[in-house]
GROMACS .gro file of C-alpha atoms in nm:
model
  513
    1MET     CA    1   6.919   8.239  10.275
    2ALA     CA    2   7.024   8.306   9.881
    3ASN     CA    3   7.258   8.063   9.790
    4GLN     CA    4   7.576   8.361   9.787
    5PHE     CA    5   7.572   8.383  10.170
    6TRP     CA    6   7.720   8.148  10.427
    7LEU     CA    7   7.680   8.162  10.782
    8LEU     CA    8   7.964   8.016  10.933
    9LEU     CA    9   8.097   8.002  11.329
   10ILE     CA   10   8.477   8.061  11.375
   11ILE     CA   11   8.743   8.289  11.580
   12SER     CA   12   9.029   8.442  11.518
   13PHE     CA   13   9.296   8.737  11.544
   14VAL     CA   14   9.281   9.019  11.166
   15SER     CA   15   9.369  10.400  10.096
   16VAL     CA   16   9.191  10.553   9.718
   17VAL     CA   17   9.530  10.530   9.660
   18ALA     CA   18   9.728  10.626   9.970
   19LEU     CA   19   9.776  10.972   9.796
   20SER     CA   20   9.967  11.158  10.039
   21SER     CA   21  10.294  11.404   9.933
   22PRO     CA   22  10.635  11.225  10.074
   23ALA     CA   23  10.758  11.356  10.394
   24ASN     CA   24  11.128  11.502  10.376
   25GLY     CA   25  11.138  11.416  10.000
   26LEU     CA   26  11.182  11.058  10.106
   27SER     CA   27  10.971  10.728   9.978
   28VAL     CA   28  10.955  10.413  10.031
   29PRO     CA   29  10.980  10.176   9.672
   30PHE     CA   30  10.869   9.868   9.796
   31LYS     CA   31  10.596   9.726   9.550
   32ARG     CA   32  10.426   9.509   9.770
   33LEU     CA   33  10.347   9.658  10.103
   34PRO     CA   34  10.037   9.585  10.244
   35ARG     CA   35   9.744   9.800  10.140
   36PHE     CA   36   9.468   9.928  10.343
   37PRO     CA   37   9.233  10.177  10.231
   38ARG     CA   38   9.330  10.485  10.424
   39TYR     CA   39   9.205  10.863  10.467
   40ASN     CA   40   9.442  11.107  10.258
   41PHE     CA   41   9.379  11.409  10.056
   42GLN     CA   42   9.206  11.241   9.826
   43ASN     CA   43   8.919  11.178  10.021
   44ARG     CA   44   8.955  11.494  10.258
   45ASN     CA   45   8.704  11.748  10.090
   46ARG     CA   46   8.492  11.440  10.066
   47ILE     CA   47   8.446  11.356  10.455
   48LYS     CA   48   8.243  11.735  10.530
   49PRO     CA   49   7.962  11.723  10.304
   50LEU     CA   50   7.890  11.351  10.505
   51LEU     CA   51   7.898  11.523  10.876
   52HIS     CA   52   7.495  11.620  10.847
   53GLU     CA   53   7.400  11.298  10.872
   54TYR     CA   54   7.580  11.158  11.213
   55ARG     CA   55   7.612  11.408  11.513
   56TYR     CA   56   7.884  11.393  11.718
   57GLU     CA   57   8.082  11.584  12.017
   58THR     CA   58   8.506  11.543  11.892
   59LYS     CA   59   8.646  11.543  12.252
   60PHE     CA   60   9.034  11.468  12.363
   61PHE     CA   61   9.105  11.221  12.572
   62SER     CA   62   9.513  11.258  12.758
   63GLN     CA   63   9.694  10.960  12.634
   64GLN     CA   64  10.028  10.791  12.775
   65LEU     CA   65  10.280  10.783  12.563
   66ASP     CA   66  10.364  10.484  12.664
   67HIS     CA   67  10.189  10.217  12.820
   68PHE     CA   68  10.453   9.953  12.897
   69SER     CA   69  10.723  10.152  13.083
   70PHE     CA   70  10.710  10.389  13.384
   71ALA     CA   71  10.948  10.654  13.200
   72ASP     CA   72  10.848  11.023  13.233
   73LEU     CA   73  10.724  11.052  12.890
   74PRO     CA   74  10.518  11.364  12.743
   75LYS     CA   75  10.117  11.262  12.731
   76PHE     CA   76   9.917  11.320  12.408
   77SER     CA   77   9.548  11.394  12.296
   78GLN     CA   78   9.394  11.120  12.168
   79ARG     CA   79   9.075  11.286  11.951
   80TYR     CA   80   8.764  11.064  11.985
   81LEU     CA   81   8.395  11.121  11.829
   82ILE     CA   82   8.112  11.054  12.072
   83ASN     CA   83   7.710  11.045  12.012
   84SER     CA   84   7.498  10.934  12.297
   85ASP     CA   85   7.157  11.033  12.162
   86HIS     CA   86   7.034  10.665  12.183
   87TRP     CA   87   7.210  10.569  12.489
   88LEU     CA   88   6.967  10.394  12.736
   89GLY     CA   89   7.234  10.501  13.026
   90ALA     CA   90   7.447  10.368  13.255
   91SER     CA   91   7.166  10.236  13.470
   92ALA     CA   92   6.967  10.036  13.250
   93LEU     CA   93   7.351   9.893  13.127
   94GLY     CA   94   7.321  10.020  12.761
   95PRO     CA   95   7.609   9.960  12.547
   96ILE     CA   96   7.890  10.139  12.415
   97PHE     CA   97   7.966  10.047  12.083
   98LEU     CA   98   8.334  10.149  12.001
   99TYR     CA   99   8.558  10.162  11.700
  100CYS     CA  100   8.894  10.103  11.709
  101GLY     CA  101   9.046  10.353  11.489
  102ASN     CA  102   9.244  10.269  11.174
  103GLU     CA  103   9.533  10.407  11.028
  104GLY     CA  104   9.371  10.763  10.919
  105ASP     CA  105   9.159  11.017  11.030
  106ILE     CA  106   8.857  10.908  11.256
  107GLU     CA  107   8.580  11.094  11.104
  108TRP     CA  108   8.626  10.941  10.768
  109PHE     CA  109   8.599  10.660  10.939
  110ALA     CA  110   8.287  10.679  11.155
  111THR     CA  111   8.136  10.872  10.829
  112ASN     CA  112   8.196  10.518  10.642
  113SER     CA  113   8.057  10.285  10.901
  114GLY     CA  114   7.759  10.378  10.847
  115PHE     CA  115   7.641   9.999  10.993
  116ILE     CA  116   7.748  10.130  11.369
  117TRP     CA  117   7.538  10.427  11.354
  118GLU     CA  118   7.223  10.271  11.210
  119ILE     CA  119   7.184   9.991  11.508
  120ALA     CA  120   7.268  10.220  11.785
  121PRO     CA  121   6.910  10.280  11.862
  122LYS     CA  122   6.782   9.998  11.852
  123PHE     CA  123   7.081   9.868  12.086
  124GLY     CA  124   7.035  10.203  12.283
  125ALA     CA  125   7.378  10.226  12.226
  126LEU     CA  126   7.628  10.496  12.346
  127LEU     CA  127   7.881  10.510  12.003
  128VAL     CA  128   8.265  10.631  12.068
  129PHE     CA  129   8.524  10.614  11.776
  130PRO     CA  130   8.850  10.701  11.943
  131GLU     CA  131   9.149  10.805  11.680
  132HIS     CA  132   9.486  10.580  11.616
  133ARG     CA  133   9.752  10.723  11.780
  134TYR     CA  134   9.980  10.895  11.535
  135TYR     CA  135   9.680  10.945  11.296
  136GLY     CA  136   9.464  11.222  11.228
  137GLU     CA  137   9.484  11.503  11.530
  138SER     CA  138   9.622  11.230  11.718
  139MET     CA  139   9.967  11.334  11.750
  140PRO     CA  140  10.252  11.292  11.989
  141TYR     CA  141  10.469  11.517  12.088
  142GLY     CA  142  10.254  11.822  11.952
  143SER     CA  143  10.241  11.773  11.586
  144ARG     CA  144  10.298  11.542  11.311
  145ASP     CA  145  10.657  11.687  11.213
  146GLU     CA  146  10.768  11.598  11.547
  147ALA     CA  147  10.586  11.298  11.560
  148TYR     CA  148  10.749  11.118  11.206
  149LYS     CA  149  11.094  11.336  11.283
  150ASN     CA  150  11.280  11.036  11.315
  151ALA     CA  151  11.259  10.626  11.465
  152THR     CA  152  11.322  10.746  11.780
  153THR     CA  153  11.006  10.966  11.786
  154LEU     CA  154  10.772  10.695  11.583
  155SER     CA  155  10.912  10.422  11.818
  156TYR     CA  156  10.590  10.453  11.959
  157LEU     CA  157  10.345  10.392  11.668
  158THR     CA  158  10.298  10.009  11.740
  159THR     CA  159   9.973   9.799  11.757
  160GLU     CA  160  10.001   9.688  12.125
  161GLN     CA  161  10.021  10.073  12.254
  162ALA     CA  162   9.739  10.127  11.986
  163LEU     CA  163   9.529   9.907  12.174
  164ALA     CA  164   9.628   9.955  12.527
  165ASP     CA  165   9.498  10.316  12.387
  166PHE     CA  166   9.143  10.173  12.373
  167ALA     CA  167   9.163   9.937  12.685
  168VAL     CA  168   9.257  10.212  12.861
  169PHE     CA  169   9.022  10.488  12.702
  170VAL     CA  170   8.679  10.276  12.754
  171THR     CA  171   8.805  10.184  13.131
  172ASP     CA  172   8.781  10.632  13.181
  173LEU     CA  173   8.517  10.649  13.007
  174LYS     CA  174   8.296  10.369  13.192
  175ARG     CA  175   8.417  10.521  13.481
  176ASN     CA  176   8.387  10.903  13.436
  177LEU     CA  177   8.000  10.795  13.317
  178SER     CA  178   7.915  10.554  13.644
  179ALA     CA  179   7.867  10.296  13.384
  180GLU     CA  180   8.103  10.015  13.472
  181ALA     CA  181   7.854   9.778  13.422
  182SER     CA  182   7.808   9.894  13.062
  183PRO     CA  183   7.917   9.594  12.858
  184VAL     CA  184   8.113   9.721  12.518
  185VAL     CA  185   8.091   9.569  12.189
  186LEU     CA  186   8.420   9.669  11.923
  187PHE     CA  187   8.409   9.706  11.552
  188GLY     CA  188   8.645   9.774  11.304
  189GLY     CA  189   8.716   9.706  10.970
  190SER     CA  190   9.035   9.637  10.785
  191TYR     CA  191   9.343   9.739  10.989
  192GLY     CA  192   9.085   9.829  11.290
  193GLY     CA  193   8.900   9.491  11.207
  194MET     CA  194   9.246   9.341  11.313
  195LEU     CA  195   9.254   9.545  11.622
  196ALA     CA  196   8.906   9.492  11.735
  197ALA     CA  197   8.955   9.091  11.725
  198TRP     CA  198   9.298   9.123  11.883
  199MET     CA  199   9.179   9.334  12.152
  200ARG     CA  200   8.848   9.130  12.214
  201LEU     CA  201   9.179   8.804  12.258
  202LYS     CA  202   9.402   9.057  12.461
  203TYR     CA  203   9.183   9.267  12.658
  204PRO     CA  204   8.885   9.026  12.709
  205HIS     CA  205   8.756   9.198  12.991
  206ILE     CA  206   8.743   9.510  12.866
  207ALA     CA  207   8.528   9.453  12.578
  208ILE     CA  208   8.225   9.145  12.564
  209GLY     CA  209   8.298   9.083  12.167
  210ALA     CA  210   8.395   9.227  11.849
  211LEU     CA  211   8.315   9.245  11.487
  212ALA     CA  212   8.624   9.224  11.303
  213SER     CA  213   8.513   9.307  10.944
  214SER     CA  214   8.730   9.239  10.630
  215ALA     CA  215   9.047   9.176  10.889
  216PRO     CA  216   9.348   9.004  10.782
  217ILE     CA  217   9.505   8.846  11.090
  218LEU     CA  218   9.665   8.553  10.880
  219GLN     CA  219   9.841   8.697  10.653
  220PHE     CA  220  10.202   8.741  10.839
  221GLU     CA  221  10.474   8.476  10.799
  222ASP     CA  222  10.377   8.191  10.628
  223ILE     CA  223  10.042   8.132  10.807
  224VAL     CA  224   9.847   8.213  10.429
  225PRO     CA  225  10.039   8.162  10.074
  226PRO     CA  226  10.176   8.519   9.987
  227GLU     CA  227  10.002   8.523   9.673
  228SER     CA  228   9.689   8.495   9.833
  229PHE     CA  229   9.617   8.894   9.798
  230TYR     CA  230   9.686   8.936   9.391
  231ASP     CA  231   9.564   8.599   9.313
  232ILE     CA  232   9.207   8.721   9.451
  233ALA     CA  233   9.278   9.064   9.285
  234SER     CA  234   9.335   8.917   8.944
  235ASN     CA  235   8.995   8.644   8.954
  236ASP     CA  236   8.821   8.984   9.049
  237PHE     CA  237   8.874   9.078   8.717
  238LYS     CA  238   8.888   8.756   8.473
  239ARG     CA  239   8.559   8.669   8.617
  240GLU     CA  240   8.450   8.951   8.460
  241SER     CA  241   8.686   8.928   8.146
  242SER     CA  242   8.948   8.659   8.061
  243SER     CA  243   8.980   8.948   7.799
  244CYS     CA  244   9.025   9.180   7.984
  245PHE     CA  245   9.247   9.017   8.194
  246ASN     CA  246   9.495   8.888   7.924
  247THR     CA  247   9.532   9.247   7.826
  248ILE     CA  248   9.612   9.410   8.167
  249LYS     CA  249   9.873   9.082   8.195
  250ASP     CA  250  10.029   9.162   7.863
  251SER     CA  251  10.031   9.556   7.930
  252TRP     CA  252  10.327   9.553   8.159
  253ASP     CA  253  10.584   9.409   7.924
  254ALA     CA  254  10.404   9.698   7.653
  255ILE     CA  255  10.495  10.012   7.936
  256ILE     CA  256  10.850   9.838   7.971
  257ALA     CA  257  10.891   9.898   7.573
  258GLU     CA  258  10.751  10.175   7.473
  259GLY     CA  259  10.928  10.360   7.796
  260GLN     CA  260  11.262  10.175   7.627
  261LYS     CA  261  11.218  10.369   7.279
  262GLU     CA  262  11.330  10.767   7.232
  263ASN     CA  263  11.055  10.988   7.448
  264GLY     CA  264  10.936  10.650   7.537
  265LEU     CA  265  10.850  10.818   7.845
  266GLN     CA  266  10.700  11.158   7.757
  267LYS     CA  267  10.457  10.914   7.578
  268LEU     CA  268  10.356  10.729   7.819
  269ALA     CA  269  10.316  11.009   8.025
  270LYS     CA  270  10.036  11.179   7.733
  271THR     CA  271   9.913  10.909   7.661
  272PHE     CA  272   9.797  10.795   8.074
  273HIS     CA  273   9.731  11.196   8.046
  274PHE     CA  274  10.015  11.243   8.388
  275CYS     CA  275  10.090  11.652   8.424
  276ARG     CA  276  10.521  11.577   8.401
  277VAL     CA  277  10.673  11.316   8.241
  278LEU     CA  278  10.734  11.044   8.389
  279ASN     CA  279  11.050  10.955   8.566
  280SER     CA  280  11.062  10.570   8.483
  281THR     CA  281  10.800  10.305   8.376
  282ASP     CA  282  10.821  10.206   8.768
  283ASN     CA  283  10.585  10.521   8.858
  284LEU     CA  284  10.314  10.438   8.580
  285SER     CA  285  10.328  10.040   8.694
  286ASP     CA  286  10.266  10.127   9.076
  287TRP     CA  287  10.013  10.347   8.957
  288LEU     CA  288   9.820  10.059   8.789
  289ASP     CA  289   9.899   9.804   9.003
  290SER     CA  290   9.736  10.047   9.302
  291ALA     CA  291   9.453  10.138   9.074
  292TYR     CA  292   9.353   9.784   9.006
  293SER     CA  293   9.426   9.642   9.411
  294TYR     CA  294   9.183   9.885   9.489
  295LEU     CA  295   8.901   9.820   9.258
  296ALA     CA  296   8.987   9.490   9.374
  297MET     CA  297   8.913   9.540   9.721
  298VAL     CA  298   8.557   9.795   9.675
  299ASP     CA  299   8.373   9.627   9.372
  300TYR     CA  300   8.070   9.667   9.581
  301PRO     CA  301   7.740   9.657   9.409
  302TYR     CA  302   7.662   9.983   9.434
  303SER     CA  303   7.797  10.295   9.329
  304ALA     CA  304   8.013  10.478   9.599
  305ASP     CA  305   8.306  10.738   9.679
  306PHE     CA  306   8.516  10.531   9.988
  307MET     CA  307   8.811  10.605   9.756
  308MET     CA  308   8.714  10.721   9.466
  309PRO     CA  309   8.375  10.785   9.349
  310LEU     CA  310   8.326  10.484   9.115
  311PRO     CA  311   8.022  10.309   8.967
  312GLY     CA  312   7.856   9.967   9.108
  313HIS     CA  313   8.023   9.685   8.995
  314ALA     CA  314   8.342   9.911   8.877
  315ILE     CA  315   8.546   9.599   8.759
  316LYS     CA  316   8.276   9.536   8.551
  317GLU     CA  317   8.275   9.910   8.393
  318VAL     CA  318   8.689   9.875   8.365
  319CYS     CA  319   8.672   9.576   8.201
  320ARG     CA  320   8.381   9.694   7.942
  321ARG     CA  321   8.599  10.030   7.853
  322ILE     CA  322   8.944   9.814   7.830
  323ASP     CA  323   8.721   9.519   7.555
  324GLY     CA  324   8.511   9.772   7.404
  325ALA     CA  325   8.773  10.012   7.280
  326SER     CA  326   8.811  10.031   6.960
  327GLY     CA  327   8.949   9.804   6.724
  328ASP     CA  328   9.225  10.037   6.628
  329ALA     CA  329   9.305  10.089   6.950
  330SER     CA  330   9.690   9.998   7.091
  331ILE     CA  331   9.659   9.831   7.465
  332LEU     CA  332   9.785  10.081   7.658
  333ASP     CA  333   9.490  10.314   7.519
  334ARG     CA  334   9.258   9.996   7.609
  335ILE     CA  335   9.470  10.005   7.965
  336TYR     CA  336   9.383  10.371   7.996
  337ALA     CA  337   9.052  10.400   7.892
  338GLY     CA  338   9.015  10.097   8.165
  339VAL     CA  339   9.207  10.283   8.507
  340SER     CA  340   9.003  10.581   8.406
  341VAL     CA  341   8.678  10.421   8.566
  342TYR     CA  342   8.926  10.443   8.902
  343TYR     CA  343   9.137  10.751   8.848
  344ASN     CA  344   8.894  11.017   8.675
  345TYR     CA  345   8.512  10.822   8.663
  346THR     CA  346   8.377  11.195   8.709
  347GLY     CA  347   8.572  11.350   8.419
  348LYS     CA  348   8.684  11.641   8.611
  349VAL     CA  349   9.019  11.593   8.649
  350GLY     CA  350   9.272  11.697   8.395
  351CYS     CA  351   9.577  11.506   8.420
  352PHE     CA  352   9.742  11.340   8.706
  353GLU     CA  353  10.010  11.420   8.957
  354LEU     CA  354  10.267  11.118   9.032
  355ASP     CA  355  10.437  11.305   9.265
  356ASP     CA  356  10.131  11.199   9.498
  357ASP     CA  357  10.230  10.887   9.534
  358PRO     CA  358  10.133  10.581   9.754
  359HIS     CA  359  10.477  10.512   9.856
  360GLY     CA  360  10.503  10.791  10.053
  361LEU     CA  361  10.673  10.842  10.411
  362ASP     CA  362  10.425  10.758  10.647
  363GLY     CA  363  10.247  10.647  10.924
  364TRP     CA  364  10.148  10.284  10.795
  365ASN     CA  365  10.513  10.256  10.605
  366TRP     CA  366  10.629  10.269  10.963
  367GLN     CA  367  10.438  10.034  11.085
  368ALA     CA  368  10.479   9.812  10.812
  369CYS     CA  369  10.854   9.784  10.854
  370THR     CA  370  10.823   9.732  11.176
  371GLU     CA  371  10.569   9.496  11.343
  372MET     CA  372  10.341   9.452  11.016
  373VAL     CA  373  10.502   9.296  10.784
  374MET     CA  374  10.295   9.090  10.569
  375PRO     CA  375  10.487   8.888  10.327
  376MET     CA  376  10.290   8.970   9.957
  377SER     CA  377  10.349   8.810   9.585
  378SER     CA  378  10.195   8.777   9.251
  379SER     CA  379  10.262   8.451   9.142
  380GLN     CA  380  10.301   8.410   8.728
  381GLY     CA  381  10.011   8.198   8.624
  382ASN     CA  382   9.709   8.326   8.874
  383SER     CA  383   9.785   8.687   8.861
  384MET     CA  384   9.761   8.928   8.604
  385PHE     CA  385  10.041   9.201   8.808
  386PRO     CA  386  10.415   9.168   8.693
  387THR     CA  387  10.515   8.831   8.867
  388ASP     CA  388  10.712   8.961   9.169
  389ASP     CA  389  10.875   8.735   9.429
  390PHE     CA  390  10.826   8.866   9.779
  391ASN     CA  391  11.221   8.898   9.910
  392TYR     CA  392  11.275   8.990  10.320
  393SER     CA  393  11.609   9.040  10.245
  394SER     CA  394  11.508   9.400  10.006
  395TYR     CA  395  11.258   9.475  10.200
  396LYS     CA  396  11.466   9.523  10.540
  397GLU     CA  397  11.706   9.691  10.329
  398GLU     CA  398  11.453   9.920  10.186
  399CYS     CA  399  11.321  10.014  10.560
  400TRP     CA  400  11.657  10.070  10.686
  401LYS     CA  401  11.710  10.294  10.437
  402THR     CA  402  11.434  10.501  10.434
  403PHE     CA  403  11.334  10.471  10.921
  404ARG     CA  404  11.671  10.338  11.017
  405VAL     CA  405  11.472  10.048  11.132
  406ASN     CA  406  11.471   9.630  11.073
  407PRO     CA  407  11.138   9.520  11.109
  408ARG     CA  408  11.034   9.239  11.313
  409PRO     CA  409  10.852   8.973  11.089
  410ARG     CA  410  10.764   8.744  11.358
  411TRP     CA  411  10.613   8.958  11.604
  412VAL     CA  412  10.265   8.974  11.534
  413THR     CA  413  10.253   8.620  11.536
  414THR     CA  414  10.464   8.596  11.833
  415GLU     CA  415  10.274   8.903  12.046
  416LEU     CA  416   9.853   8.825  11.916
  417GLY     CA  417   9.935   8.462  11.760
  418GLY     CA  418   9.859   8.337  11.435
  419HIS     CA  419   9.984   8.009  11.314
  420ASP     CA  420   9.733   7.714  11.449
  421ILE     CA  421   9.475   7.941  11.509
  422GLU     CA  422   9.177   7.733  11.499
  423THR     CA  423   9.284   7.560  11.803
  424THR     CA  424   9.436   7.888  11.930
  425LEU     CA  425   9.047   8.034  11.939
  426LYS     CA  426   8.854   7.750  11.984
  427SER     CA  427   9.013   7.692  12.289
  428PHE     CA  428   9.091   8.058  12.408
  429GLY     CA  429   8.866   8.306  12.205
  430SER     CA  430   8.474   8.411  12.168
  431ASN     CA  431   8.211   8.621  12.113
  432ILE     CA  432   8.416   8.727  11.777
  433ILE     CA  433   8.255   8.756  11.444
  434PHE     CA  434   8.484   8.773  11.190
  435SER     CA  435   8.313   8.889  10.836
  436ASN     CA  436   8.451   8.893  10.525
  437GLY     CA  437   8.329   8.926  10.126
  438LEU     CA  438   8.524   8.724   9.857
  439LEU     CA  439   8.594   8.966   9.590
  440ASP     CA  440   8.801   9.165   9.857
  441PRO     CA  441   9.185   9.084   9.842
  442TRP     CA  442   9.247   9.036  10.214
  443SER     CA  443   8.997   8.764  10.242
  444GLY     CA  444   9.261   8.514  10.166
  445GLY     CA  445   9.417   8.635  10.486
  446SER     CA  446   9.138   8.619  10.745
  447VAL     CA  447   8.937   8.295  10.926
  448LEU     CA  448   8.701   8.152  10.684
  449LYS     CA  449   8.590   7.838  10.843
  450ASN     CA  450   8.370   7.739  11.198
  451LEU     CA  451   8.593   7.734  11.484
  452SER     CA  452   8.312   7.745  11.807
  453ASP     CA  453   7.966   7.829  11.857
  454THR     CA  454   8.084   8.199  11.918
  455ILE     CA  455   8.321   8.252  11.697
  456VAL     CA  456   8.169   8.327  11.395
  457ALA     CA  457   8.264   8.368  11.061
  458LEU     CA  458   8.001   8.573  10.754
  459VAL     CA  459   8.127   8.480  10.425
  460THR     CA  460   7.958   8.661  10.096
  461LYS     CA  461   8.028   8.495   9.762
  462GLU     CA  462   8.008   8.898   9.617
  463GLY     CA  463   8.137   9.088   9.929
  464ALA     CA  464   8.384   9.320   9.904
  465HIS     CA  465   8.592   9.528  10.131
  466HIS     CA  466   8.406   9.601  10.520
  467LEU     CA  467   8.079   9.591  10.274
  468ASP     CA  468   7.901   9.475  10.618
  469LEU     CA  469   7.980   9.830  10.806
  470ARG     CA  470   7.907  10.085  10.523
  471PRO     CA  471   7.568  10.251  10.512
  472SER     CA  472   7.304  10.064  10.408
  473THR     CA  473   7.122  10.186  10.084
  474PRO     CA  474   6.800  10.119   9.885
  475GLN     CA  475   7.047   9.877   9.645
  476ASP     CA  476   7.156   9.652   9.929
  477PRO     CA  477   7.123   9.325   9.769
  478GLU     CA  478   6.946   9.056   9.965
  479TRP     CA  479   7.247   8.838  10.084
  480LEU     CA  480   7.360   9.201  10.200
  481LEU     CA  481   7.066   9.207  10.445
  482GLU     CA  482   7.060   8.832  10.565
  483GLN     CA  483   7.476   8.958  10.652
  484ARG     CA  484   7.390   9.220  10.881
  485GLU     CA  485   7.113   9.050  11.020
  486ALA     CA  486   7.277   8.794  11.136
  487GLU     CA  487   7.554   9.032  11.310
  488ILE     CA  488   7.274   9.195  11.529
  489GLN     CA  489   7.138   8.873  11.602
  490LEU     CA  490   7.505   8.726  11.704
  491ILE     CA  491   7.519   9.118  11.907
  492GLN     CA  492   7.218   9.094  12.073
  493GLY     CA  493   7.252   8.695  12.215
  494TRP     CA  494   7.620   8.829  12.325
  495ILE     CA  495   7.488   9.150  12.519
  496GLN     CA  496   7.166   8.952  12.650
  497THR     CA  497   7.410   8.716  12.773
  498TYR     CA  498   7.625   8.951  12.975
  499ARG     CA  499   7.259   9.112  13.130
  500LEU     CA  500   7.169   8.749  13.227
  501GLU     CA  501   7.445   8.673  13.426
  502LYS     CA  502   7.473   9.069  13.577
  503GLU     CA  503   7.153   8.961  13.684
  504ALA     CA  504   7.201   8.663  13.807
  505LYS     CA  505   7.524   8.759  14.017
  506PHE     CA  506   7.307   9.030  14.140
  507SER     CA  507   7.059   8.837  14.278
  508VAL     CA  508   7.312   8.609  14.434
  509LEU     CA  509   7.422   8.862  14.617
  510LYS     CA  510   7.086   9.006  14.723
  511SER     CA  511   6.993   8.691  14.862
  512SER     CA  512   7.315   8.638  15.065
  513SER     CA  513   7.330   8.980  15.219
   0.00000   0.00000   0.00000
């Protein structure tokens, strides 16, 4: 097995810049909101060309708005994608592979989860991709405008409700297919990976196991250092080039200094090819912060356009352009040359619109302002990002100003656990794979050591954000092939054990009758 690949046994619970226009003219000026890749207008047009690769039916399921009360509330239609081309059927105990929908359009996640499609024939699996409530076309109250109207209508956008959606959905699906005995295996990447792990723990009778890829279920309260995300992202650049790291680190002060000059904002807008003049240097800094963060997440070993069209080893290319600029290039010219790899690798963008800011009023910001409070800071020594400490008071204040809601920073660990995760999962968990690549900044909030024989962690030194779930390519390195093969073997073991137990139970019942 390659030196870059380690197989560990463990268990646990764990956006292209999410460039959506702020709704109602509001914005959330947080600099350290948790960022996951999610569907937005920039990748919307890239979904359709991919659809021919995967055949599925699009259906809708009538879902409860509130699973935890008996109030007479309107139901909503939950979209799901389904493919039965390779399913063995109920009589053969054909497995059901369910992808836990993330915070975005389910088609985007389905078309970027090729691993599940590719292994379906091997397992004879039925594939289902239920969409997360309040995202894509699964909107309560009939429309996005109504669903996102205020804190009252948004109050049903929670992880608990989403997990219950999946549990109710798959239970009803199995009943309709007369497949109550078919085993269910959960899949998910990023936030979807967190949901997959949590669902296996919260609803162990619903699914026999879960593959949770890049799932930072420990990124809450004081479980992991708040600097972990930005320190890992910074190290991804530093390992390519210390001068590149230092140029980026020095650029923040250069941006502020330029912005304070007469016509400084206009000059910055010209340097970075914005369509309009900047309102403040913070706009530019946030734009750059987002690019570096996402580059670290998707620093894949081959070209991909999951978030933006990018070359393989994108950070290496960014640093090559920063370090390779002409001798008379200013520090900001160098930064522009580098960041263009992320925002304009194809060279087709004439100018950039900062109105499409990642901090718009969207569903994820609501979740981050309620229960998904993930403290994030940037240290002075190890980080190339501006020094910034997580300030809960300011965070809470902004959430109140934007949504009229106060966060519950301890709710996730109260509801789903996290503290002393090793003891908890060793005692109460089973059949969860936590896969992580150490280039991914979110790996700092995931489980990275063995906990039991059935709680498994697959950790790759060169892996990035849920790379294992992506479609296979001829450029896949050997360590990635080994990782996926290990996942297949573990899932085969879960299903085989389940079937043997079912057969043994049936034999006992038959002999006693």
